[in-house]
mmCIF file of C-alpha atoms and ligand atoms in Angstrom:
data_model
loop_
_atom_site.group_PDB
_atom_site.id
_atom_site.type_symbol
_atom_site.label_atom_id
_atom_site.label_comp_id
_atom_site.label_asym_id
_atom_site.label_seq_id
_atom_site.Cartn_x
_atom_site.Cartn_y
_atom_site.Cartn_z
ATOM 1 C CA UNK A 431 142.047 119.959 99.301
ATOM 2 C CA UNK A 432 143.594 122.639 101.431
ATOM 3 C CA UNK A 433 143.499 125.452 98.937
ATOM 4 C CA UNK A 434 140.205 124.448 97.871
ATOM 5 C CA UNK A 435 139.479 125.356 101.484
ATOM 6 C CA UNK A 436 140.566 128.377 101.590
ATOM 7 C CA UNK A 437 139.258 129.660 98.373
ATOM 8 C CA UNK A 438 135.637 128.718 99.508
ATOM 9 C CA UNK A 439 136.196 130.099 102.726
ATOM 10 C CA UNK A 440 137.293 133.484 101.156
ATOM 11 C CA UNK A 441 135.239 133.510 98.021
ATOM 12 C CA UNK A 442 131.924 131.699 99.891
ATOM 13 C CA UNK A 443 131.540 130.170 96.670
ATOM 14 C CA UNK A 444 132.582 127.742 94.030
ATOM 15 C CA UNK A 445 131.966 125.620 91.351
ATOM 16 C CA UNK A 446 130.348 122.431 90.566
ATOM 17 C CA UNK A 447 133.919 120.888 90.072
ATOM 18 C CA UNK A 448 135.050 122.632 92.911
ATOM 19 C CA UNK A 449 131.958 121.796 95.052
ATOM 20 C CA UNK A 450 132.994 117.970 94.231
ATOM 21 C CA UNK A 451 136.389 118.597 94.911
ATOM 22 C CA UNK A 452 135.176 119.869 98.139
ATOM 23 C CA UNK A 453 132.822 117.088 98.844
ATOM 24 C CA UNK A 454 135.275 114.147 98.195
ATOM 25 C CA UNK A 455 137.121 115.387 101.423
ATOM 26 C CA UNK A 456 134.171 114.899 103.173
ATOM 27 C CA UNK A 457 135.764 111.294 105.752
ATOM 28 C CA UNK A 458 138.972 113.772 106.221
ATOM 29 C CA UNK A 459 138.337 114.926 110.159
ATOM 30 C CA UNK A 460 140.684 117.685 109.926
ATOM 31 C CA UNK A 461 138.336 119.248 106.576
ATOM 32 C CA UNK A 462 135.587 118.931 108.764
ATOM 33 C CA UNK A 463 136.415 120.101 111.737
ATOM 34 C CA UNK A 464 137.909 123.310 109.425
ATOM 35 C CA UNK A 465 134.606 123.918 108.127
ATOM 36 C CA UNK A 466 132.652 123.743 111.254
ATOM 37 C CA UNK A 467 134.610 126.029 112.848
ATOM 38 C CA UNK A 468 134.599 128.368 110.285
ATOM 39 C CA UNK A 469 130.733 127.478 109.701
ATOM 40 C CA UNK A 470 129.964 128.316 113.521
ATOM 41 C CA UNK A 471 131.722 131.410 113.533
ATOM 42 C CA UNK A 472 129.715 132.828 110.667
ATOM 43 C CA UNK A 473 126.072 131.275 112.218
ATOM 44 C CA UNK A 474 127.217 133.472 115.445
ATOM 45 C CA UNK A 475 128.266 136.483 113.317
ATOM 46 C CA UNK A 476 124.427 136.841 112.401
ATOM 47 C CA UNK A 477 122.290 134.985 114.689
ATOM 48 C CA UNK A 478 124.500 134.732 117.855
ATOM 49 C CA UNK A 479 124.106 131.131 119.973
ATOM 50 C CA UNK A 480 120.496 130.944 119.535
ATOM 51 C CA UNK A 481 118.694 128.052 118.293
ATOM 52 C CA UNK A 482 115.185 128.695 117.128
ATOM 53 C CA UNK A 483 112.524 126.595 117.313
ATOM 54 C CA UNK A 484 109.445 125.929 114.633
ATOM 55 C CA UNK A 485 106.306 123.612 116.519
ATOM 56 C CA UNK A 486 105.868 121.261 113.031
ATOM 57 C CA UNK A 487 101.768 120.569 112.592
ATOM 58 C CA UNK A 488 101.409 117.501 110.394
ATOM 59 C CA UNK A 489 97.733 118.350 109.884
ATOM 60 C CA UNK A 490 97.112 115.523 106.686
ATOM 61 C CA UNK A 491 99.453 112.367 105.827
ATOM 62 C CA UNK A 492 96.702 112.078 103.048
ATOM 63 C CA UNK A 493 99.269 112.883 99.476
ATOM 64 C CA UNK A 494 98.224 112.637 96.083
ATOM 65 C CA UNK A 495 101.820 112.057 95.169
ATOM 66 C CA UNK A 496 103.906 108.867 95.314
ATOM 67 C CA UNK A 497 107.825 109.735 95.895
ATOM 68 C CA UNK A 498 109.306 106.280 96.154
ATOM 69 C CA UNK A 499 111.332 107.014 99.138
ATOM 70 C CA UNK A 500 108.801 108.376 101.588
ATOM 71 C CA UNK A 501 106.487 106.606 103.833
ATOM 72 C CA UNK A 502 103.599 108.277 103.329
ATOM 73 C CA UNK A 503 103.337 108.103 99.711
ATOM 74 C CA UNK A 504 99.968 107.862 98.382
ATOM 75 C CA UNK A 505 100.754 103.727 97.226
ATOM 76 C CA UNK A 506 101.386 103.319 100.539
ATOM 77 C CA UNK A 507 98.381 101.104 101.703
ATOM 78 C CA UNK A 508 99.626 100.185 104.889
ATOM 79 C CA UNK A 509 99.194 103.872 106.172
ATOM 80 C CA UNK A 510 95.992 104.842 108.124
ATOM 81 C CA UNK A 511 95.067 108.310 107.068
ATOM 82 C CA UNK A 512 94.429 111.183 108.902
ATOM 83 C CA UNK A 513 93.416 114.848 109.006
ATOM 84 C CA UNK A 514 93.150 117.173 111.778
ATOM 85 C CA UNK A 515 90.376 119.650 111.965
ATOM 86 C CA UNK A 516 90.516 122.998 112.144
ATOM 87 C CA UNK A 517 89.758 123.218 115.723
ATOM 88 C CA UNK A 518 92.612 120.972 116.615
ATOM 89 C CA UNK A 519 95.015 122.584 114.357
ATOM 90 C CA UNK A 520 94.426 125.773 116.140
ATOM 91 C CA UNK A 521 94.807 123.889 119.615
ATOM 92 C CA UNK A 522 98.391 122.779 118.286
ATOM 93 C CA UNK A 523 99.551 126.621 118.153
ATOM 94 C CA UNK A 524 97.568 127.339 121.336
ATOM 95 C CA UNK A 525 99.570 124.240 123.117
ATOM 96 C CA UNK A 526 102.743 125.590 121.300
ATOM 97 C CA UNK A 527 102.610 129.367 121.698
ATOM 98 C CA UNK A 528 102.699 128.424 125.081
ATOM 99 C CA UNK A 529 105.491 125.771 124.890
ATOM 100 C CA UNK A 530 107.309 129.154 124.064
ATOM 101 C CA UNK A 531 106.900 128.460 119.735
ATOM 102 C CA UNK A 532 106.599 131.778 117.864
ATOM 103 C CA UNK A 533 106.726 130.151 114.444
ATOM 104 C CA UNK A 534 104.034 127.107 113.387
ATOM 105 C CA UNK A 535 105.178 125.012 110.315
ATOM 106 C CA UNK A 536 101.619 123.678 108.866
ATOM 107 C CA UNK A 537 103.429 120.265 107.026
ATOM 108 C CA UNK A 538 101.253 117.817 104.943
ATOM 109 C CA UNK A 539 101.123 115.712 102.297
ATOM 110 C CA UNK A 540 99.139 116.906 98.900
ATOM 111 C CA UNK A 541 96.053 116.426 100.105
ATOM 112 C CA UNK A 542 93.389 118.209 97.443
ATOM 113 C CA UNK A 543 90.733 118.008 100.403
ATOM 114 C CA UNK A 544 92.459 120.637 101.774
ATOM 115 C CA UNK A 545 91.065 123.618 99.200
ATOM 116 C CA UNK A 546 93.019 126.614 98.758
ATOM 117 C CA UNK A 547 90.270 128.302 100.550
ATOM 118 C CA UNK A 548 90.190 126.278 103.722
ATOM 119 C CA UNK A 549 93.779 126.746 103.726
ATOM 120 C CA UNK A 550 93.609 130.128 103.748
ATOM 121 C CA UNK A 551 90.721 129.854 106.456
ATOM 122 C CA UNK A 552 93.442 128.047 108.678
ATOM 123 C CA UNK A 553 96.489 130.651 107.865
ATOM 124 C CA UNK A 554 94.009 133.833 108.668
ATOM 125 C CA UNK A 555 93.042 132.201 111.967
ATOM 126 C CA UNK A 556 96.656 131.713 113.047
ATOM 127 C CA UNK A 557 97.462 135.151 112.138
ATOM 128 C CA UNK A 558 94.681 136.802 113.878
ATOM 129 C CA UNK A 559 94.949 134.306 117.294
ATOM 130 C CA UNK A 560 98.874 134.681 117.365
ATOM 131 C CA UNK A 561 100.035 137.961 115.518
ATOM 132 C CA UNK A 562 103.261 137.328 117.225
ATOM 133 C CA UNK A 563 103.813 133.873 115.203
ATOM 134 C CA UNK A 564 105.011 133.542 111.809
ATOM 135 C CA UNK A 565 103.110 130.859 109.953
ATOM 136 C CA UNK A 566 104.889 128.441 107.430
ATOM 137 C CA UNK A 567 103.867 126.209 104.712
ATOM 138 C CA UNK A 568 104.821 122.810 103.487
ATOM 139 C CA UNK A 569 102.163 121.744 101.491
ATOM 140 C CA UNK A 570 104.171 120.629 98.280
ATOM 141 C CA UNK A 571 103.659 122.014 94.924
ATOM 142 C CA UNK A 572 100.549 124.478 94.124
ATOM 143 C CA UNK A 573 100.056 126.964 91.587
ATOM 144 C CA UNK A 574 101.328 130.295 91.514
ATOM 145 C CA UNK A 575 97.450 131.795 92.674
ATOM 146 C CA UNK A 576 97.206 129.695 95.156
ATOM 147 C CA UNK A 577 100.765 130.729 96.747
ATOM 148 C CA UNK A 578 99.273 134.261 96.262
ATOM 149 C CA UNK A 579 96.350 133.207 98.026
ATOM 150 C CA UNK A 580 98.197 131.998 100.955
ATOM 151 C CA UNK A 581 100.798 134.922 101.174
ATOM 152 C CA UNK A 582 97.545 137.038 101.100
ATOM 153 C CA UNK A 583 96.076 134.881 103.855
ATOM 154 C CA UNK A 584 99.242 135.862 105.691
ATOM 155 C CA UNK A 585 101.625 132.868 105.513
ATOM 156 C CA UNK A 586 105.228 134.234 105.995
ATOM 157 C CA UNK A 587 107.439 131.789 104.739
ATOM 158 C CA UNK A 588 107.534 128.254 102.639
ATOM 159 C CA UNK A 589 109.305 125.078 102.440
ATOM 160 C CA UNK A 590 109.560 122.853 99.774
ATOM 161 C CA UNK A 591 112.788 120.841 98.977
ATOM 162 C CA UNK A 592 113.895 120.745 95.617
ATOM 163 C CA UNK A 593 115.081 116.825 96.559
ATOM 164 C CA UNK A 594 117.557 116.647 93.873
ATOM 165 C CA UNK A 595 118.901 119.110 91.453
ATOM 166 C CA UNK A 596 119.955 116.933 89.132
ATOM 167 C CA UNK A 597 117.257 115.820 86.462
ATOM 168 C CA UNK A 598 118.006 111.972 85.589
ATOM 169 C CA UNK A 599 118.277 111.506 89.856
ATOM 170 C CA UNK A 600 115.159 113.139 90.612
ATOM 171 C CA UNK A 601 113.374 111.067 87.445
ATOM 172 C CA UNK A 602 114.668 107.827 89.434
ATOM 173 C CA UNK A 603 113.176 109.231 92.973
ATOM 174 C CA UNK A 604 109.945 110.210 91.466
ATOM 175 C CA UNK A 605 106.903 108.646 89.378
ATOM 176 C CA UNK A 606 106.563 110.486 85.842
ATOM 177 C CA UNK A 607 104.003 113.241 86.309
ATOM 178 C CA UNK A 608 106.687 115.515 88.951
ATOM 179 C CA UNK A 609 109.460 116.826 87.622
ATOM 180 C CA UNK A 610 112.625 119.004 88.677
ATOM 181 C CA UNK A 611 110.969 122.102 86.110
ATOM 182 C CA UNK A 612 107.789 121.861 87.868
ATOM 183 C CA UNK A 613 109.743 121.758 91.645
ATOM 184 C CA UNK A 614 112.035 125.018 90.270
ATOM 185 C CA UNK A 615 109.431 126.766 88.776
ATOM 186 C CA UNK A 616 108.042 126.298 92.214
ATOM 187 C CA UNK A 617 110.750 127.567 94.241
ATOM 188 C CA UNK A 618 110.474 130.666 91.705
ATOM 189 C CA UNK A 619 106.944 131.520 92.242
ATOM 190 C CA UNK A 620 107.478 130.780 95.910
ATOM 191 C CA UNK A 621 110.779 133.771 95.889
ATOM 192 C CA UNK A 622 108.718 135.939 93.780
ATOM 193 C CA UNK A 623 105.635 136.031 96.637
ATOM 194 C CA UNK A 624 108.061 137.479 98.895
ATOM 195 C CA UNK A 625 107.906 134.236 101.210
ATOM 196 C CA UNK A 626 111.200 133.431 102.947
ATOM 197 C CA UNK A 627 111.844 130.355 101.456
ATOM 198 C CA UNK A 628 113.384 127.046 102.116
ATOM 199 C CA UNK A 629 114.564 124.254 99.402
ATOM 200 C CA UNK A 630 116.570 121.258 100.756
ATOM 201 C CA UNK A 631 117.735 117.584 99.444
ATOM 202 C CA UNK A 632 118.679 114.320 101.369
ATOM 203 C CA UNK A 633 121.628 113.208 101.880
ATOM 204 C CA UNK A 634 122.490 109.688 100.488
ATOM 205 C CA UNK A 635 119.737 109.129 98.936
ATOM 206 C CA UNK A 636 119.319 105.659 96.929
ATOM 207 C CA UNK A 637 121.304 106.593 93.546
ATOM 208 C CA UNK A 638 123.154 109.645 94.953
ATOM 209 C CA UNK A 639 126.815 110.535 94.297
ATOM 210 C CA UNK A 640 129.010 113.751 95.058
ATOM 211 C CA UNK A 641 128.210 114.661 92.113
ATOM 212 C CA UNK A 642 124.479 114.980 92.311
ATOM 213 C CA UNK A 643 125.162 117.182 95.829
ATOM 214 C CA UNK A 644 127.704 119.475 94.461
ATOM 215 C CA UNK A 645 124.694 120.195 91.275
ATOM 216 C CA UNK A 646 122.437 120.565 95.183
ATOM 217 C CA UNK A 647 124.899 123.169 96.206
ATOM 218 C CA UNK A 648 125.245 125.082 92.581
ATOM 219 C CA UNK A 649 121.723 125.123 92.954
ATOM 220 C CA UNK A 650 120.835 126.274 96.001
ATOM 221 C CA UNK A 651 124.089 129.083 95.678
ATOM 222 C CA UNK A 652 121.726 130.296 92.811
ATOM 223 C CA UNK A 653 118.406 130.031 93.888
ATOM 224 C CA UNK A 654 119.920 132.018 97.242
ATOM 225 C CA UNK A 655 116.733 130.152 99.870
ATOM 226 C CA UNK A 656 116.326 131.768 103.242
ATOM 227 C CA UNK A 657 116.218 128.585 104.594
ATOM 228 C CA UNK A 658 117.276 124.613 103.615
ATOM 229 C CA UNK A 659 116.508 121.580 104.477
ATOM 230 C CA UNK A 660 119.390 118.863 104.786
ATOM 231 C CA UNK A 661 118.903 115.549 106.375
ATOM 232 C CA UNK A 662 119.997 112.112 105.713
ATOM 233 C CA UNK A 663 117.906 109.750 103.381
ATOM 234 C CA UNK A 664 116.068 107.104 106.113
ATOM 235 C CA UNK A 665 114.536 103.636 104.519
ATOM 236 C CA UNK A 666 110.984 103.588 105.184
ATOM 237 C CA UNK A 667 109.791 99.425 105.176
ATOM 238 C CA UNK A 668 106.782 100.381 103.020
ATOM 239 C CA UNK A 669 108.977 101.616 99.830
ATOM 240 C CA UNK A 670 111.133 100.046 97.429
ATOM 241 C CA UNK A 671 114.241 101.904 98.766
ATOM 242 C CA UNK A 672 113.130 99.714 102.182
ATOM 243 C CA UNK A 673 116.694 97.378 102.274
ATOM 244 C CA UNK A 674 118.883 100.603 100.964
ATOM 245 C CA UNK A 675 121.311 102.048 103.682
ATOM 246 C CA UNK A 676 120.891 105.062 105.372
ATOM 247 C CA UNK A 677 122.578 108.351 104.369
ATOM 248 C CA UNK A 678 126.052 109.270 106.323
ATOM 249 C CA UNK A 679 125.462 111.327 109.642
ATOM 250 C CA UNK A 680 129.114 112.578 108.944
ATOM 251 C CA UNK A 681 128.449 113.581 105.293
ATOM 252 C CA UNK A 682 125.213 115.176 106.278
ATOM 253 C CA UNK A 683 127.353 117.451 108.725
ATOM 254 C CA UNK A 684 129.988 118.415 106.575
ATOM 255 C CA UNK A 685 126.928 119.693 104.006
ATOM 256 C CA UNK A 686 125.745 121.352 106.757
ATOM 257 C CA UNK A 687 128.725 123.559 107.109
ATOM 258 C CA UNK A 688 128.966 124.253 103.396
ATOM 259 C CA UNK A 689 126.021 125.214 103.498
ATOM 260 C CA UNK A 690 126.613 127.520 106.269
ATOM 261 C CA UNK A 691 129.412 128.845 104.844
ATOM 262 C CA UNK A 692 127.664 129.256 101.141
ATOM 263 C CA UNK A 693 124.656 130.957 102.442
ATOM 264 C CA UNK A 694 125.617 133.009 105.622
ATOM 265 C CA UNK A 695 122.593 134.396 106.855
ATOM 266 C CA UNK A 696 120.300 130.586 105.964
ATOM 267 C CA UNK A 697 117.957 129.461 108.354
ATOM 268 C CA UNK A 698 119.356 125.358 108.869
ATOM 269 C CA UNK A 699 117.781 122.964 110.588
ATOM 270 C CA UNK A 700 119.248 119.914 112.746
ATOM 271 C CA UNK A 701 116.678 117.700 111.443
ATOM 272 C CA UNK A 702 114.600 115.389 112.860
ATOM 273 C CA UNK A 703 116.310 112.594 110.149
ATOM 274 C CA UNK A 704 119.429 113.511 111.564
ATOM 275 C CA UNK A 705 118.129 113.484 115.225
ATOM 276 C CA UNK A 706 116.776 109.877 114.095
ATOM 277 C CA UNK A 707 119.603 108.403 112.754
ATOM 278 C CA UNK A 708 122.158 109.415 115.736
ATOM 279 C CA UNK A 709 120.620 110.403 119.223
ATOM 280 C CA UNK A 710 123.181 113.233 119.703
ATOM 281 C CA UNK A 711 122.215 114.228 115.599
ATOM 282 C CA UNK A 712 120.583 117.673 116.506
ATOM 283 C CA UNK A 713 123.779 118.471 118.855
ATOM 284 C CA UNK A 714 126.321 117.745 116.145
ATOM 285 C CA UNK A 715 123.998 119.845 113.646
ATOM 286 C CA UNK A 716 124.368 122.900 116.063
ATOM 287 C CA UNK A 717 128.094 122.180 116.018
ATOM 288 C CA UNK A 718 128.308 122.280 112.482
ATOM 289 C CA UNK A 719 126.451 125.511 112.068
ATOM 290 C CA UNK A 720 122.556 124.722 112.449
ATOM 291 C CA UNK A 721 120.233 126.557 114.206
ATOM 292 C CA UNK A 722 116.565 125.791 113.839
ATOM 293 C CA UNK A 723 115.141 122.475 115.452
ATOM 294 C CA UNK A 724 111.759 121.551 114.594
ATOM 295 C CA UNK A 725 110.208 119.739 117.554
ATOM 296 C CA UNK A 726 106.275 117.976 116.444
ATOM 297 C CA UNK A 727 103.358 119.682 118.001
ATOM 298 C CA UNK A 728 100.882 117.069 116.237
ATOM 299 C CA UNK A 729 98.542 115.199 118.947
ATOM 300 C CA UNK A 730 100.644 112.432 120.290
ATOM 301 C CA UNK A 731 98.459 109.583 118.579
ATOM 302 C CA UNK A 732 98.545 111.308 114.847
ATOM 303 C CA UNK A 733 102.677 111.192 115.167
ATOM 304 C CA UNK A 734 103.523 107.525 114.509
ATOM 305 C CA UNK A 735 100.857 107.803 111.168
ATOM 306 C CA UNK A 736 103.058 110.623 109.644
ATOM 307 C CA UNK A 737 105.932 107.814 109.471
ATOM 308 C CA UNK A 738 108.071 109.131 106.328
ATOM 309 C CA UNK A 739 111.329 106.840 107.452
ATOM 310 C CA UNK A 740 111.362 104.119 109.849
ATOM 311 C CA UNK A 741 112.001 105.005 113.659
ATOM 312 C CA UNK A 742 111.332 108.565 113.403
ATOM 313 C CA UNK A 743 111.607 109.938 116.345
ATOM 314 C CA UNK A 744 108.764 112.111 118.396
ATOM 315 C CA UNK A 745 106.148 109.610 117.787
ATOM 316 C CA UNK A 746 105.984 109.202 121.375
ATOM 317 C CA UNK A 747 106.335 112.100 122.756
ATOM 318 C CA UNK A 748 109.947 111.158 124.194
ATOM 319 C CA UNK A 749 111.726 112.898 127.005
ATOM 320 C CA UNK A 750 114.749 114.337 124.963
ATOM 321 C CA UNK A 751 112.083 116.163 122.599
ATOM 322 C CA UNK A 752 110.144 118.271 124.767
ATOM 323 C CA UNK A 753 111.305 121.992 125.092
ATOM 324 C CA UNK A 754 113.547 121.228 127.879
ATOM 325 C CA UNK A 755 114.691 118.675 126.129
ATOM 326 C CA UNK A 756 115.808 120.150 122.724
ATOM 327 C CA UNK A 757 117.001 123.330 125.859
ATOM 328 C CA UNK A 758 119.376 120.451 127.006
ATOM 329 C CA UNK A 759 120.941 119.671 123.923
ATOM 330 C CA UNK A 760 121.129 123.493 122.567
ATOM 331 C CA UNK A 761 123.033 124.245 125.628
ATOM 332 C CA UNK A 762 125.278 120.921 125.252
ATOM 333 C CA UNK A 763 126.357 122.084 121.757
ATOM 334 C CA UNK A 764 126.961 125.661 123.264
ATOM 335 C CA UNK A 765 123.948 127.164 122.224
ATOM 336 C CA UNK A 766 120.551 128.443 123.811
ATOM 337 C CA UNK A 767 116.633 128.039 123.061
ATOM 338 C CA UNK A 768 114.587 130.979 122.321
ATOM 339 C CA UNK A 769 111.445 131.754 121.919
ATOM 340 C CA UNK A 770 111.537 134.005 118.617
ATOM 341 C CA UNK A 771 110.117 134.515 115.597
ATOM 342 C CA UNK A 772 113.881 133.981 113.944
ATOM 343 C CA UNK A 773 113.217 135.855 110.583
ATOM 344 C CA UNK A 774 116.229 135.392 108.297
ATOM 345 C CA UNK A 775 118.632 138.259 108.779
ATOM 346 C CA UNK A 776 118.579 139.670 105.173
ATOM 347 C CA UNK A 777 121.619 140.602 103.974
HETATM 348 N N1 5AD B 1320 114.240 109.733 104.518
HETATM 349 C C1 5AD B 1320 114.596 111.005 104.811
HETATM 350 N N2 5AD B 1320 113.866 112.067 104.482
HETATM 351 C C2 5AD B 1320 112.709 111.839 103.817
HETATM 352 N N3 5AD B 1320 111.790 112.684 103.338
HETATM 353 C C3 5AD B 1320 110.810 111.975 102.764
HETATM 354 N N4 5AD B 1320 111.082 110.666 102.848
HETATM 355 C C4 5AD B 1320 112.262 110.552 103.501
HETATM 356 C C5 5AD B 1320 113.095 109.466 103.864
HETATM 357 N N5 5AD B 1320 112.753 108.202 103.587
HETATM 358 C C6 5AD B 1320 111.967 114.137 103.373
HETATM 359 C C7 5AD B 1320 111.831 114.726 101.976
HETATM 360 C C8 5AD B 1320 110.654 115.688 102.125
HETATM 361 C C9 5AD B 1320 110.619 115.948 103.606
HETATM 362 C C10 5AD B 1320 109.292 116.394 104.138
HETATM 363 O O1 5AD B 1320 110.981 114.714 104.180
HETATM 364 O O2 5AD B 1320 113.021 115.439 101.643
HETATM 365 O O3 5AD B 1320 110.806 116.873 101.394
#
């Protein structure tokens, strides 16, 4: 365990054995505490203490697509649907530029009401209101014209986890019709654009093993994403993974600083799963190496309809999760707010 340490703390690399190797030290405090250390020290190397912040715009929980773990999958009857205008999109970044936001995430399900064009209406308008704001996707899989579309609109970056790198887990997590090729090829297309991109996976998520997250990390160490998304797995009541258990706050951490330490320069969010699951979550991500939060600018009554896992926080528009909130807990973990773009360094 020790000299598996070191060599991935001098090689930043390693393995899919070694990844597991890695991974199944994951309960031993002293490993973790080794690799957030050495995790925070590299996140301050590039991007000092500060914590940037990205005002999330759920603007549809309308999705063609029926991932059995999330709550707003499209079988899902017990979900009232919503879309926000244009108009009140563009209020979001107006409320949020001034909240101190320079970057607005526009997240949705796969919603085919939403053209290409119209999205590109919405991207062009941010742009032009708020050249100082970068404007990110998450709007699932689309073909490679439309992500040229998009990146011509003027969208900077794009997130779309890969879930699971492993092809018999992400069969299990998914109905036939989406597959890991499809996601990949994705990713690819995504790269190729010249958006900064983000991939991501859940941690303990139902069917899951070491195994499956050291293929994540092989992955990810190859497709090289400016930014990832890593959060526990959360039951949602509405799914058939409803009575499975959570994912491990601790594990979730330690991936965290492997990441870190894998991908110097990524982009890594405490997430709002994370923030869910444990109410000091987002501190212990900065204290493992994260530095993005992603607070929700959606109108407080849209919040609680864009339910993906039970309990998720923000829905009403709690104290801890304003800006001087999230300040709060930056500054607990050692860390400050800003109000920055917070392009990936390139490296
Ligand atoms: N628990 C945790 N994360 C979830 N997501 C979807 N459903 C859940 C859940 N039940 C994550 C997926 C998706 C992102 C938007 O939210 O990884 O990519």
């Amino acid at each position: 365990m020790e000299h598996i340490i070191e060599k991935f703390l001098e090689n930043h690399k390693l393995s899919r054995a070694e990844y597991l190797a890695l991974l199944e030290g994951w309960e031993n405090q002293e490993s973790a505490r080794r690799l957030a250390q050495e995790a925070v020290k590299i996140r301050d190397h590039y991007y000092g203490r500060k914590i940037f912040t990205r005002g999330l715009i759920e603007f549809t929980n309308y999705c063609k697509n029926n991932c059995y773990y999330c709550g707003i999958r499209n079988g899902n009857r017990n979900v009232s649907r919503y879309r926000l205008t244009e108009e009140e999109i563009l209020e979001c970044c107006h409320i949020g530029h001034g909240m101190g936001h320079r970057t607005f995430v526009l997240q949705g399900g796969e919603d085919p009401w939403f053209t290409d064009e119209k999205v590109a209406v919405i991207i062009r308008r941010i742009k032009a209101e708020f050249p100082d704001c970068a404007v990110t996707l998450s709007i699932g899989e689309k073909s490679y014209e439309s992500y040229r579309l998009f990146r011509e609109a003027g969208a900077d970056r794009y997130l779309l986890r890969h879930e699971t790198a492993d092809e018999e887990l992400y069969r299990s997590l998914h109905p036939a019709g989406l597959s890991l090729e499809k996601r990949k090829q994705c990713l690819y297309d995504l790269k190729k654009l010249g958006y900064q991109v983000g991939a991501g996976f859940m941690v303990g998520a139902p069917g899951q093993t070491l195994d499956h997250l050291a293929q994540d990390l092989v992955f990810l160490q190859e497709l090289q994403p400016q930014m990832a998304g890593i959060g526990p797995f959360i039951p949602h009541h509405d799914t058939k993974y409803g009575s499975e258990k959570a994912g491990s706050i601790e594990l979730t951490l330690f991936l965290l600083s492997v990441m870190r330490i894998m991908l110097p320069a990524v982009l890594l969010p405490a997430t709002t799963a994370l923030g869910t699951l444990d109410p000091m979550g987002r501190e212990k991500g900065f204290m493992a190496g994260a530095n993005v939060v992603m607070p929700n600018l959606s109108p407080l009554e849209n919040r609680r309809l864009y339910e993906l896992y039970d309990n998720k926080i923000g829905t009403r528009g709690e104290d801890g999760e304003s800006m001087e909130g999230l300040a709060r807990r930056a500054e607990c973990a050692g860390c400050r707010l800003v109000s920055e773009r917070g392009d990936a360094v390139e490296l």
